[in-house]
Amino acid sequence: MDLIHQGDRGAAVEDVQRRLRALGYDLGPTGIDGVFMGMTHAAVRAFQRANGLSEDGVVGSETWSVLVDSTFTLGDRTLYLRLPHFHGQDVRELQTALNVLGFSCGEVDGIFGPFTERAVREFQESAGQPGDGIAGMETVRAIGNLRHVWVGKESVTPVASRVAPARAAEVLSRSTVRVVGTDTLGSMVSDRVLNLASATRTSHRLTAAYS
């Protein structure tokens, strides 16, 4: 994206202002006016400071990416396992809900990795849905129906769940594994295991073969 500097005007500035205001930043009496001055500039710097970004008051690609991630809410988009991983506030909300409901994702890090996908599958199966690991409309609605159970509750994750992703990633890097599918179902399982390994760590040493 093009850099947005102090003094710029237009729709891009309005978009930045909307997102900042949604996050609770004060834009002053003029509010969303499409003008990058004064309180908007100060709000950008405050946002950068709060998120460990370079506090230059310029909305570049990094600041814009973090700003967009911070303003996603659960249900804004369909979440599933892919590379690069989905990441953002909506993923954090999903992970928090699942952890509180007893479907452990591990650490709430805002990244939709294989452990979050597994938790989504387990939740779907418990809710009588197809366990496809995709947090789409129906799954989000089911989680939303349980808001009274998880909203405002702390996401407490067992120590074993917090360290499991790191240990699994280490194993994938140092162990050579070959998964062989001997029939159609086995081939599907082989593909699935390979996809999960690739989404967990690009340096994995796992291969899939078909007999």
mmCIF file with all atom_site columns, C-alpha atoms in Angstrom:
data_model
loop_
_atom_site.group_PDB
_atom_site.id
_atom_site.type_symbol
_atom_site.label_atom_id
_atom_site.label_alt_id
_atom_site.label_comp_id
_atom_site.label_asym_id
_atom_site.label_entity_id
_atom_site.label_seq_id
_atom_site.pdbx_PDB_ins_code
_atom_site.Cartn_x
_atom_site.Cartn_y
_atom_site.Cartn_z
_atom_site.occupancy
_atom_site.B_iso_or_equiv
_atom_site.pdbx_formal_charge
_atom_site.auth_seq_id
_atom_site.auth_comp_id
_atom_site.auth_asym_id
_atom_site.auth_atom_id
_atom_site.pdbx_PDB_model_num
ATOM 1   C CA . MET A 1 1   ? 0.000   0.000   0.000  1.00 0.00 ? 1   MET A CA 1
ATOM 2   C CA . ASP A 1 2   ? 1.011   3.642   -0.428 1.00 0.00 ? 2   ASP A CA 1
ATOM 3   C CA . LEU A 1 3   ? 2.276   5.428   2.667  1.00 0.00 ? 3   LEU A CA 1
ATOM 4   C CA . ILE A 1 4   ? -0.233  7.669   4.410  1.00 0.00 ? 4   ILE A CA 1
ATOM 5   C CA . HIS A 1 5   ? 1.469   10.735  5.850  1.00 0.00 ? 5   HIS A CA 1
ATOM 6   C CA . GLN A 1 6   ? 0.433   13.683  7.963  1.00 0.00 ? 6   GLN A CA 1
ATOM 7   C CA . GLY A 1 7   ? -1.449  16.103  5.730  1.00 0.00 ? 7   GLY A CA 1
ATOM 8   C CA . ASP A 1 8   ? -2.903  13.449  3.404  1.00 0.00 ? 8   ASP A CA 1
ATOM 9   C CA . ARG A 1 9   ? -6.635  13.465  2.634  1.00 0.00 ? 9   ARG A CA 1
ATOM 10  C CA . GLY A 1 10  ? -9.125  11.032  1.163  1.00 0.00 ? 10  GLY A CA 1
ATOM 11  C CA . ALA A 1 11  ? -10.842 7.676   1.502  1.00 0.00 ? 11  ALA A CA 1
ATOM 12  C CA . ALA A 1 12  ? -7.691  5.860   2.679  1.00 0.00 ? 12  ALA A CA 1
ATOM 13  C CA . VAL A 1 13  ? -7.391  8.286   5.595  1.00 0.00 ? 13  VAL A CA 1
ATOM 14  C CA . GLU A 1 14  ? -11.075 7.739   6.435  1.00 0.00 ? 14  GLU A CA 1
ATOM 15  C CA . ASP A 1 15  ? -10.471 3.987   6.532  1.00 0.00 ? 15  ASP A CA 1
ATOM 16  C CA . VAL A 1 16  ? -7.578  4.451   8.962  1.00 0.00 ? 16  VAL A CA 1
ATOM 17  C CA . GLN A 1 17  ? -9.706  6.758   11.099 1.00 0.00 ? 17  GLN A CA 1
ATOM 18  C CA . ARG A 1 18  ? -12.617 4.299   11.232 1.00 0.00 ? 18  ARG A CA 1
ATOM 19  C CA . ARG A 1 19  ? -10.338 1.536   12.415 1.00 0.00 ? 19  ARG A CA 1
ATOM 20  C CA . LEU A 1 20  ? -8.658  3.719   15.013 1.00 0.00 ? 20  LEU A CA 1
ATOM 21  C CA . ARG A 1 21  ? -11.993 4.879   16.384 1.00 0.00 ? 21  ARG A CA 1
ATOM 22  C CA . ALA A 1 22  ? -13.255 1.276   16.511 1.00 0.00 ? 22  ALA A CA 1
ATOM 23  C CA . LEU A 1 23  ? -10.248 0.537   18.722 1.00 0.00 ? 23  LEU A CA 1
ATOM 24  C CA . GLY A 1 24  ? -11.155 3.406   21.042 1.00 0.00 ? 24  GLY A CA 1
ATOM 25  C CA . TYR A 1 25  ? -8.643  6.042   19.929 1.00 0.00 ? 25  TYR A CA 1
ATOM 26  C CA . ASP A 1 26  ? -9.711  9.692   20.274 1.00 0.00 ? 26  ASP A CA 1
ATOM 27  C CA . LEU A 1 27  ? -9.805  11.502  16.927 1.00 0.00 ? 27  LEU A CA 1
ATOM 28  C CA . GLY A 1 28  ? -10.921 14.822  18.357 1.00 0.00 ? 28  GLY A CA 1
ATOM 29  C CA . PRO A 1 29  ? -14.034 16.876  17.515 1.00 0.00 ? 29  PRO A CA 1
ATOM 30  C CA . THR A 1 30  ? -13.660 16.484  13.743 1.00 0.00 ? 30  THR A CA 1
ATOM 31  C CA . GLY A 1 31  ? -13.778 12.667  13.988 1.00 0.00 ? 31  GLY A CA 1
ATOM 32  C CA . ILE A 1 32  ? -13.737 10.789  10.688 1.00 0.00 ? 32  ILE A CA 1
ATOM 33  C CA . ASP A 1 33  ? -13.163 13.590  8.211  1.00 0.00 ? 33  ASP A CA 1
ATOM 34  C CA . GLY A 1 34  ? -10.604 12.063  5.830  1.00 0.00 ? 34  GLY A CA 1
ATOM 35  C CA . VAL A 1 35  ? -7.867  14.482  6.914  1.00 0.00 ? 35  VAL A CA 1
ATOM 36  C CA . PHE A 1 36  ? -4.643  13.095  8.388  1.00 0.00 ? 36  PHE A CA 1
ATOM 37  C CA . MET A 1 37  ? -3.777  15.840  10.873 1.00 0.00 ? 37  MET A CA 1
ATOM 38  C CA . GLY A 1 38  ? -3.705  16.636  14.580 1.00 0.00 ? 38  GLY A CA 1
ATOM 39  C CA . MET A 1 39  ? -5.536  14.032  16.647 1.00 0.00 ? 39  MET A CA 1
ATOM 40  C CA . THR A 1 40  ? -5.469  11.427  13.854 1.00 0.00 ? 40  THR A CA 1
ATOM 41  C CA . HIS A 1 41  ? -1.690  11.687  13.653 1.00 0.00 ? 41  HIS A CA 1
ATOM 42  C CA . ALA A 1 42  ? -1.454  11.444  17.453 1.00 0.00 ? 42  ALA A CA 1
ATOM 43  C CA . ALA A 1 43  ? -3.775  8.392   17.427 1.00 0.00 ? 43  ALA A CA 1
ATOM 44  C CA . VAL A 1 44  ? -1.610  6.633   14.835 1.00 0.00 ? 44  VAL A CA 1
ATOM 45  C CA . ARG A 1 45  ? 1.486   7.225   16.946 1.00 0.00 ? 45  ARG A CA 1
ATOM 46  C CA . ALA A 1 46  ? -0.319  5.967   20.058 1.00 0.00 ? 46  ALA A CA 1
ATOM 47  C CA . PHE A 1 47  ? -1.425  2.838   18.180 1.00 0.00 ? 47  PHE A CA 1
ATOM 48  C CA . GLN A 1 48  ? 2.126   2.218   16.948 1.00 0.00 ? 48  GLN A CA 1
ATOM 49  C CA . ARG A 1 49  ? 3.512   2.660   20.451 1.00 0.00 ? 49  ARG A CA 1
ATOM 50  C CA . ALA A 1 50  ? 0.947   0.259   21.937 1.00 0.00 ? 50  ALA A CA 1
ATOM 51  C CA . ASN A 1 51  ? 1.799   -2.405  19.360 1.00 0.00 ? 51  ASN A CA 1
ATOM 52  C CA . GLY A 1 52  ? 5.591   -2.172  19.438 1.00 0.00 ? 52  GLY A CA 1
ATOM 53  C CA . LEU A 1 53  ? 5.833   -0.527  16.018 1.00 0.00 ? 53  LEU A CA 1
ATOM 54  C CA . SER A 1 54  ? 8.118   2.265   14.895 1.00 0.00 ? 54  SER A CA 1
ATOM 55  C CA . GLU A 1 55  ? 6.430   5.387   16.260 1.00 0.00 ? 55  GLU A CA 1
ATOM 56  C CA . ASP A 1 56  ? 6.785   7.543   13.150 1.00 0.00 ? 56  ASP A CA 1
ATOM 57  C CA . GLY A 1 57  ? 3.152   8.561   12.685 1.00 0.00 ? 57  GLY A CA 1
ATOM 58  C CA . VAL A 1 58  ? 3.150   7.160   9.150  1.00 0.00 ? 58  VAL A CA 1
ATOM 59  C CA . VAL A 1 59  ? 0.742   4.412   8.098  1.00 0.00 ? 59  VAL A CA 1
ATOM 60  C CA . GLY A 1 60  ? 2.943   2.093   6.061  1.00 0.00 ? 60  GLY A CA 1
ATOM 61  C CA . SER A 1 61  ? 2.451   -1.574  5.215  1.00 0.00 ? 61  SER A CA 1
ATOM 62  C CA . GLU A 1 62  ? 3.431   -2.856  8.678  1.00 0.00 ? 62  GLU A CA 1
ATOM 63  C CA . THR A 1 63  ? 1.250   -0.404  10.614 1.00 0.00 ? 63  THR A CA 1
ATOM 64  C CA . TRP A 1 64  ? -1.649  -1.004  8.210  1.00 0.00 ? 64  TRP A CA 1
ATOM 65  C CA . SER A 1 65  ? -1.348  -4.798  8.566  1.00 0.00 ? 65  SER A CA 1
ATOM 66  C CA . VAL A 1 66  ? -1.411  -4.630  12.379 1.00 0.00 ? 66  VAL A CA 1
ATOM 67  C CA . LEU A 1 67  ? -4.274  -2.125  12.290 1.00 0.00 ? 67  LEU A CA 1
ATOM 68  C CA . VAL A 1 68  ? -6.368  -4.384  10.066 1.00 0.00 ? 68  VAL A CA 1
ATOM 69  C CA . ASP A 1 69  ? -5.581  -7.447  12.199 1.00 0.00 ? 69  ASP A CA 1
ATOM 70  C CA . SER A 1 70  ? -6.599  -5.541  15.327 1.00 0.00 ? 70  SER A CA 1
ATOM 71  C CA . THR A 1 71  ? -10.017 -4.630  13.959 1.00 0.00 ? 71  THR A CA 1
ATOM 72  C CA . PHE A 1 72  ? -11.184 -8.032  12.720 1.00 0.00 ? 72  PHE A CA 1
ATOM 73  C CA . THR A 1 73  ? -14.003 -9.437  14.846 1.00 0.00 ? 73  THR A CA 1
ATOM 74  C CA . LEU A 1 74  ? -15.070 -13.078 14.945 1.00 0.00 ? 74  LEU A CA 1
ATOM 75  C CA . GLY A 1 75  ? -17.327 -13.730 11.969 1.00 0.00 ? 75  GLY A CA 1
ATOM 76  C CA . ASP A 1 76  ? -15.827 -11.077 9.687  1.00 0.00 ? 76  ASP A CA 1
ATOM 77  C CA . ARG A 1 77  ? -14.128 -13.793 7.631  1.00 0.00 ? 77  ARG A CA 1
ATOM 78  C CA . THR A 1 78  ? -13.931 -17.567 7.359  1.00 0.00 ? 78  THR A CA 1
ATOM 79  C CA . LEU A 1 79  ? -10.929 -18.928 9.264  1.00 0.00 ? 79  LEU A CA 1
ATOM 80  C CA . TYR A 1 80  ? -9.136  -22.146 8.348  1.00 0.00 ? 80  TYR A CA 1
ATOM 81  C CA . LEU A 1 81  ? -5.651  -23.643 8.310  1.00 0.00 ? 81  LEU A CA 1
ATOM 82  C CA . ARG A 1 82  ? -3.467  -22.248 5.545  1.00 0.00 ? 82  ARG A CA 1
ATOM 83  C CA . LEU A 1 83  ? -0.031  -20.785 4.862  1.00 0.00 ? 83  LEU A CA 1
ATOM 84  C CA . PRO A 1 84  ? 0.514   -18.020 5.687  1.00 0.00 ? 84  PRO A CA 1
ATOM 85  C CA . HIS A 1 85  ? -1.642  -18.507 8.760  1.00 0.00 ? 85  HIS A CA 1
ATOM 86  C CA . PHE A 1 86  ? -4.640  -16.281 9.398  1.00 0.00 ? 86  PHE A CA 1
ATOM 87  C CA . HIS A 1 87  ? -3.847  -13.961 12.272 1.00 0.00 ? 87  HIS A CA 1
ATOM 88  C CA . GLY A 1 88  ? -5.699  -11.172 14.032 1.00 0.00 ? 88  GLY A CA 1
ATOM 89  C CA . GLN A 1 89  ? -8.079  -10.189 16.786 1.00 0.00 ? 89  GLN A CA 1
ATOM 90  C CA . ASP A 1 90  ? -10.803 -12.490 15.447 1.00 0.00 ? 90  ASP A CA 1
ATOM 91  C CA . VAL A 1 91  ? -8.461  -15.472 15.834 1.00 0.00 ? 91  VAL A CA 1
ATOM 92  C CA . ARG A 1 92  ? -7.694  -14.382 19.394 1.00 0.00 ? 92  ARG A CA 1
ATOM 93  C CA . GLU A 1 93  ? -11.406 -14.212 20.136 1.00 0.00 ? 93  GLU A CA 1
ATOM 94  C CA . LEU A 1 94  ? -11.903 -17.668 18.651 1.00 0.00 ? 94  LEU A CA 1
ATOM 95  C CA . GLN A 1 95  ? -9.008  -19.134 20.650 1.00 0.00 ? 95  GLN A CA 1
ATOM 96  C CA . THR A 1 96  ? -10.237 -17.543 23.883 1.00 0.00 ? 96  THR A CA 1
ATOM 97  C CA . ALA A 1 97  ? -13.742 -18.917 23.377 1.00 0.00 ? 97  ALA A CA 1
ATOM 98  C CA . LEU A 1 98  ? -12.521 -22.411 22.563 1.00 0.00 ? 98  LEU A CA 1
ATOM 99  C CA . ASN A 1 99  ? -10.091 -22.528 25.483 1.00 0.00 ? 99  ASN A CA 1
ATOM 100 C CA . VAL A 1 100 ? -12.745 -21.397 27.963 1.00 0.00 ? 100 VAL A CA 1
ATOM 101 C CA . LEU A 1 101 ? -15.216 -23.922 26.524 1.00 0.00 ? 101 LEU A CA 1
ATOM 102 C CA . GLY A 1 102 ? -12.680 -26.716 27.089 1.00 0.00 ? 102 GLY A CA 1
ATOM 103 C CA . PHE A 1 103 ? -11.314 -27.162 23.560 1.00 0.00 ? 103 PHE A CA 1
ATOM 104 C CA . SER A 1 104 ? -7.666  -26.250 24.035 1.00 0.00 ? 104 SER A CA 1
ATOM 105 C CA . CYS A 1 105 ? -5.885  -24.254 21.337 1.00 0.00 ? 105 CYS A CA 1
ATOM 106 C CA . GLY A 1 106 ? -2.763  -23.757 23.413 1.00 0.00 ? 106 GLY A CA 1
ATOM 107 C CA . GLU A 1 107 ? -1.537  -20.203 23.893 1.00 0.00 ? 107 GLU A CA 1
ATOM 108 C CA . VAL A 1 108 ? -3.866  -17.419 22.734 1.00 0.00 ? 108 VAL A CA 1
ATOM 109 C CA . ASP A 1 109 ? -1.515  -15.894 20.162 1.00 0.00 ? 109 ASP A CA 1
ATOM 110 C CA . GLY A 1 110 ? -3.928  -14.759 17.445 1.00 0.00 ? 110 GLY A CA 1
ATOM 111 C CA . ILE A 1 111 ? -2.508  -17.240 14.917 1.00 0.00 ? 111 ILE A CA 1
ATOM 112 C CA . PHE A 1 112 ? -4.753  -19.889 13.346 1.00 0.00 ? 112 PHE A CA 1
ATOM 113 C CA . GLY A 1 113 ? -2.342  -22.821 13.395 1.00 0.00 ? 113 GLY A CA 1
ATOM 114 C CA . PRO A 1 114 ? -2.880  -26.592 13.540 1.00 0.00 ? 114 PRO A CA 1
ATOM 115 C CA . PHE A 1 115 ? -3.704  -26.644 17.258 1.00 0.00 ? 115 PHE A CA 1
ATOM 116 C CA . THR A 1 116 ? -6.435  -24.057 16.772 1.00 0.00 ? 116 THR A CA 1
ATOM 117 C CA . GLU A 1 117 ? -7.771  -26.046 13.828 1.00 0.00 ? 117 GLU A CA 1
ATOM 118 C CA . ARG A 1 118 ? -7.849  -29.189 15.974 1.00 0.00 ? 118 ARG A CA 1
ATOM 119 C CA . ALA A 1 119 ? -9.794  -27.329 18.670 1.00 0.00 ? 119 ALA A CA 1
ATOM 120 C CA . VAL A 1 120 ? -12.271 -26.078 16.054 1.00 0.00 ? 120 VAL A CA 1
ATOM 121 C CA . ARG A 1 121 ? -12.777 -29.666 14.838 1.00 0.00 ? 121 ARG A CA 1
ATOM 122 C CA . GLU A 1 122 ? -13.391 -30.912 18.368 1.00 0.00 ? 122 GLU A CA 1
ATOM 123 C CA . PHE A 1 123 ? -15.879 -28.120 19.036 1.00 0.00 ? 123 PHE A CA 1
ATOM 124 C CA . GLN A 1 124 ? -17.709 -28.792 15.768 1.00 0.00 ? 124 GLN A CA 1
ATOM 125 C CA . GLU A 1 125 ? -18.035 -32.490 16.526 1.00 0.00 ? 125 GLU A CA 1
ATOM 126 C CA . SER A 1 126 ? -19.381 -31.739 20.014 1.00 0.00 ? 126 SER A CA 1
ATOM 127 C CA . ALA A 1 127 ? -21.892 -29.333 18.465 1.00 0.00 ? 127 ALA A CA 1
ATOM 128 C CA . GLY A 1 128 ? -23.075 -31.916 15.922 1.00 0.00 ? 128 GLY A CA 1
ATOM 129 C CA . GLN A 1 129 ? -21.404 -30.190 12.974 1.00 0.00 ? 129 GLN A CA 1
ATOM 130 C CA . PRO A 1 130 ? -19.076 -31.684 10.345 1.00 0.00 ? 130 PRO A CA 1
ATOM 131 C CA . GLY A 1 131 ? -15.570 -31.585 11.840 1.00 0.00 ? 131 GLY A CA 1
ATOM 132 C CA . ASP A 1 132 ? -13.841 -29.798 8.973  1.00 0.00 ? 132 ASP A CA 1
ATOM 133 C CA . GLY A 1 133 ? -11.797 -27.385 11.099 1.00 0.00 ? 133 GLY A CA 1
ATOM 134 C CA . ILE A 1 134 ? -13.189 -24.377 9.208  1.00 0.00 ? 134 ILE A CA 1
ATOM 135 C CA . ALA A 1 135 ? -14.560 -21.589 11.400 1.00 0.00 ? 135 ALA A CA 1
ATOM 136 C CA . GLY A 1 136 ? -17.305 -20.458 9.056  1.00 0.00 ? 136 GLY A CA 1
ATOM 137 C CA . MET A 1 137 ? -20.756 -18.996 9.609  1.00 0.00 ? 137 MET A CA 1
ATOM 138 C CA . GLU A 1 138 ? -22.345 -22.014 11.295 1.00 0.00 ? 138 GLU A CA 1
ATOM 139 C CA . THR A 1 139 ? -19.424 -22.627 13.648 1.00 0.00 ? 139 THR A CA 1
ATOM 140 C CA . VAL A 1 140 ? -19.172 -18.958 14.585 1.00 0.00 ? 140 VAL A CA 1
ATOM 141 C CA . ARG A 1 141 ? -22.926 -18.895 15.237 1.00 0.00 ? 141 ARG A CA 1
ATOM 142 C CA . ALA A 1 142 ? -22.642 -21.939 17.535 1.00 0.00 ? 142 ALA A CA 1
ATOM 143 C CA . ILE A 1 143 ? -19.796 -20.277 19.455 1.00 0.00 ? 143 ILE A CA 1
ATOM 144 C CA . GLY A 1 144 ? -21.817 -17.063 19.613 1.00 0.00 ? 144 GLY A CA 1
ATOM 145 C CA . ASN A 1 145 ? -24.753 -18.930 21.139 1.00 0.00 ? 145 ASN A CA 1
ATOM 146 C CA . LEU A 1 146 ? -22.440 -19.776 24.037 1.00 0.00 ? 146 LEU A CA 1
ATOM 147 C CA . ARG A 1 147 ? -21.211 -16.212 24.622 1.00 0.00 ? 147 ARG A CA 1
ATOM 148 C CA . HIS A 1 148 ? -22.769 -16.213 28.091 1.00 0.00 ? 148 HIS A CA 1
ATOM 149 C CA . VAL A 1 149 ? -20.388 -19.059 28.970 1.00 0.00 ? 149 VAL A CA 1
ATOM 150 C CA . TRP A 1 150 ? -17.082 -17.679 27.680 1.00 0.00 ? 150 TRP A CA 1
ATOM 151 C CA . VAL A 1 151 ? -17.298 -13.888 27.308 1.00 0.00 ? 151 VAL A CA 1
ATOM 152 C CA . GLY A 1 152 ? -15.331 -12.142 30.037 1.00 0.00 ? 152 GLY A CA 1
ATOM 153 C CA . LYS A 1 153 ? -13.747 -15.365 31.241 1.00 0.00 ? 153 LYS A CA 1
ATOM 154 C CA . GLU A 1 154 ? -10.003 -15.851 31.391 1.00 0.00 ? 154 GLU A CA 1
ATOM 155 C CA . SER A 1 155 ? -8.523  -18.284 28.899 1.00 0.00 ? 155 SER A CA 1
ATOM 156 C CA . VAL A 1 156 ? -6.604  -20.705 31.118 1.00 0.00 ? 156 VAL A CA 1
ATOM 157 C CA . THR A 1 157 ? -4.484  -23.191 29.210 1.00 0.00 ? 157 THR A CA 1
ATOM 158 C CA . PRO A 1 158 ? -2.697  -26.190 30.785 1.00 0.00 ? 158 PRO A CA 1
ATOM 159 C CA . VAL A 1 159 ? 1.083   -26.001 30.687 1.00 0.00 ? 159 VAL A CA 1
ATOM 160 C CA . ALA A 1 160 ? 1.268   -29.109 28.493 1.00 0.00 ? 160 ALA A CA 1
ATOM 161 C CA . SER A 1 161 ? -0.928  -27.455 25.875 1.00 0.00 ? 161 SER A CA 1
ATOM 162 C CA . ARG A 1 162 ? 1.205   -24.312 25.877 1.00 0.00 ? 162 ARG A CA 1
ATOM 163 C CA . VAL A 1 163 ? 4.451   -26.140 25.183 1.00 0.00 ? 163 VAL A CA 1
ATOM 164 C CA . ALA A 1 164 ? 3.026   -28.795 22.845 1.00 0.00 ? 164 ALA A CA 1
ATOM 165 C CA . PRO A 1 165 ? 3.241   -26.675 19.645 1.00 0.00 ? 165 PRO A CA 1
ATOM 166 C CA . ALA A 1 166 ? 6.938   -25.946 20.170 1.00 0.00 ? 166 ALA A CA 1
ATOM 167 C CA . ARG A 1 167 ? 7.754   -29.568 20.921 1.00 0.00 ? 167 ARG A CA 1
ATOM 168 C CA . ALA A 1 168 ? 5.800   -30.770 17.886 1.00 0.00 ? 168 ALA A CA 1
ATOM 169 C CA . ALA A 1 169 ? 7.609   -28.298 15.629 1.00 0.00 ? 169 ALA A CA 1
ATOM 170 C CA . GLU A 1 170 ? 10.989  -29.481 16.918 1.00 0.00 ? 170 GLU A CA 1
ATOM 171 C CA . VAL A 1 171 ? 10.088  -33.114 16.200 1.00 0.00 ? 171 VAL A CA 1
ATOM 172 C CA . LEU A 1 172 ? 9.046   -32.251 12.640 1.00 0.00 ? 172 LEU A CA 1
ATOM 173 C CA . SER A 1 173 ? 12.434  -30.635 12.001 1.00 0.00 ? 173 SER A CA 1
ATOM 174 C CA . ARG A 1 174 ? 14.661  -33.368 13.379 1.00 0.00 ? 174 ARG A CA 1
ATOM 175 C CA . SER A 1 175 ? 12.744  -36.549 12.499 1.00 0.00 ? 175 SER A CA 1
ATOM 176 C CA . THR A 1 176 ? 12.325  -38.094 9.067  1.00 0.00 ? 176 THR A CA 1
ATOM 177 C CA . VAL A 1 177 ? 8.822   -39.502 8.648  1.00 0.00 ? 177 VAL A CA 1
ATOM 178 C CA . ARG A 1 178 ? 7.235   -41.189 5.619  1.00 0.00 ? 178 ARG A CA 1
ATOM 179 C CA . VAL A 1 179 ? 3.453   -41.685 5.556  1.00 0.00 ? 179 VAL A CA 1
ATOM 180 C CA . VAL A 1 180 ? 2.196   -44.263 3.045  1.00 0.00 ? 180 VAL A CA 1
ATOM 181 C CA . GLY A 1 181 ? -1.429  -44.476 1.942  1.00 0.00 ? 181 GLY A CA 1
ATOM 182 C CA . THR A 1 182 ? -2.388  -47.967 0.739  1.00 0.00 ? 182 THR A CA 1
ATOM 183 C CA . ASP A 1 183 ? -5.943  -47.132 -0.380 1.00 0.00 ? 183 ASP A CA 1
ATOM 184 C CA . THR A 1 184 ? -8.099  -44.089 -1.144 1.00 0.00 ? 184 THR A CA 1
ATOM 185 C CA . LEU A 1 185 ? -8.781  -43.315 2.512  1.00 0.00 ? 185 LEU A CA 1
ATOM 186 C CA . GLY A 1 186 ? -5.136  -43.854 3.418  1.00 0.00 ? 186 GLY A CA 1
ATOM 187 C CA . SER A 1 187 ? -4.069  -41.491 0.634  1.00 0.00 ? 187 SER A CA 1
ATOM 188 C CA . MET A 1 188 ? -6.436  -38.832 1.982  1.00 0.00 ? 188 MET A CA 1
ATOM 189 C CA . VAL A 1 189 ? -4.982  -39.269 5.451  1.00 0.00 ? 189 VAL A CA 1
ATOM 190 C CA . SER A 1 190 ? -1.441  -39.027 4.049  1.00 0.00 ? 190 SER A CA 1
ATOM 191 C CA . ASP A 1 191 ? -2.299  -35.768 2.299  1.00 0.00 ? 191 ASP A CA 1
ATOM 192 C CA . ARG A 1 192 ? -3.875  -34.426 5.458  1.00 0.00 ? 192 ARG A CA 1
ATOM 193 C CA . VAL A 1 193 ? -0.862  -35.246 7.608  1.00 0.00 ? 193 VAL A CA 1
ATOM 194 C CA . LEU A 1 194 ? 1.467   -33.649 5.058  1.00 0.00 ? 194 LEU A CA 1
ATOM 195 C CA . ASN A 1 195 ? -0.665  -30.491 4.902  1.00 0.00 ? 195 ASN A CA 1
ATOM 196 C CA . LEU A 1 196 ? -0.696  -30.195 8.683  1.00 0.00 ? 196 LEU A CA 1
ATOM 197 C CA . ALA A 1 197 ? 3.076   -30.654 8.852  1.00 0.00 ? 197 ALA A CA 1
ATOM 198 C CA . SER A 1 198 ? 3.603   -27.985 6.177  1.00 0.00 ? 198 SER A CA 1
ATOM 199 C CA . ALA A 1 199 ? 1.320   -25.569 8.011  1.00 0.00 ? 199 ALA A CA 1
ATOM 200 C CA . THR A 1 200 ? 3.164   -26.201 11.275 1.00 0.00 ? 200 THR A CA 1
ATOM 201 C CA . ARG A 1 201 ? 6.753   -25.890 10.091 1.00 0.00 ? 201 ARG A CA 1
ATOM 202 C CA . THR A 1 202 ? 8.133   -25.358 6.584  1.00 0.00 ? 202 THR A CA 1
ATOM 203 C CA . SER A 1 203 ? 11.346  -27.187 7.505  1.00 0.00 ? 203 SER A CA 1
ATOM 204 C CA . HIS A 1 204 ? 9.550   -30.461 8.305  1.00 0.00 ? 204 HIS A CA 1
ATOM 205 C CA . ARG A 1 205 ? 11.056  -33.772 7.113  1.00 0.00 ? 205 ARG A CA 1
ATOM 206 C CA . LEU A 1 206 ? 7.835   -35.595 6.354  1.00 0.00 ? 206 LEU A CA 1
ATOM 207 C CA . THR A 1 207 ? 6.888   -37.106 2.994  1.00 0.00 ? 207 THR A CA 1
ATOM 208 C CA . ALA A 1 208 ? 3.729   -38.787 1.745  1.00 0.00 ? 208 ALA A CA 1
ATOM 209 C CA . ALA A 1 209 ? 3.620   -41.744 -0.618 1.00 0.00 ? 209 ALA A CA 1
ATOM 210 C CA . TYR A 1 210 ? 0.864   -43.789 -2.209 1.00 0.00 ? 210 TYR A CA 1
ATOM 211 C CA . SER A 1 211 ? 0.876   -47.522 -2.752 1.00 0.00 ? 211 SER A CA 1
#
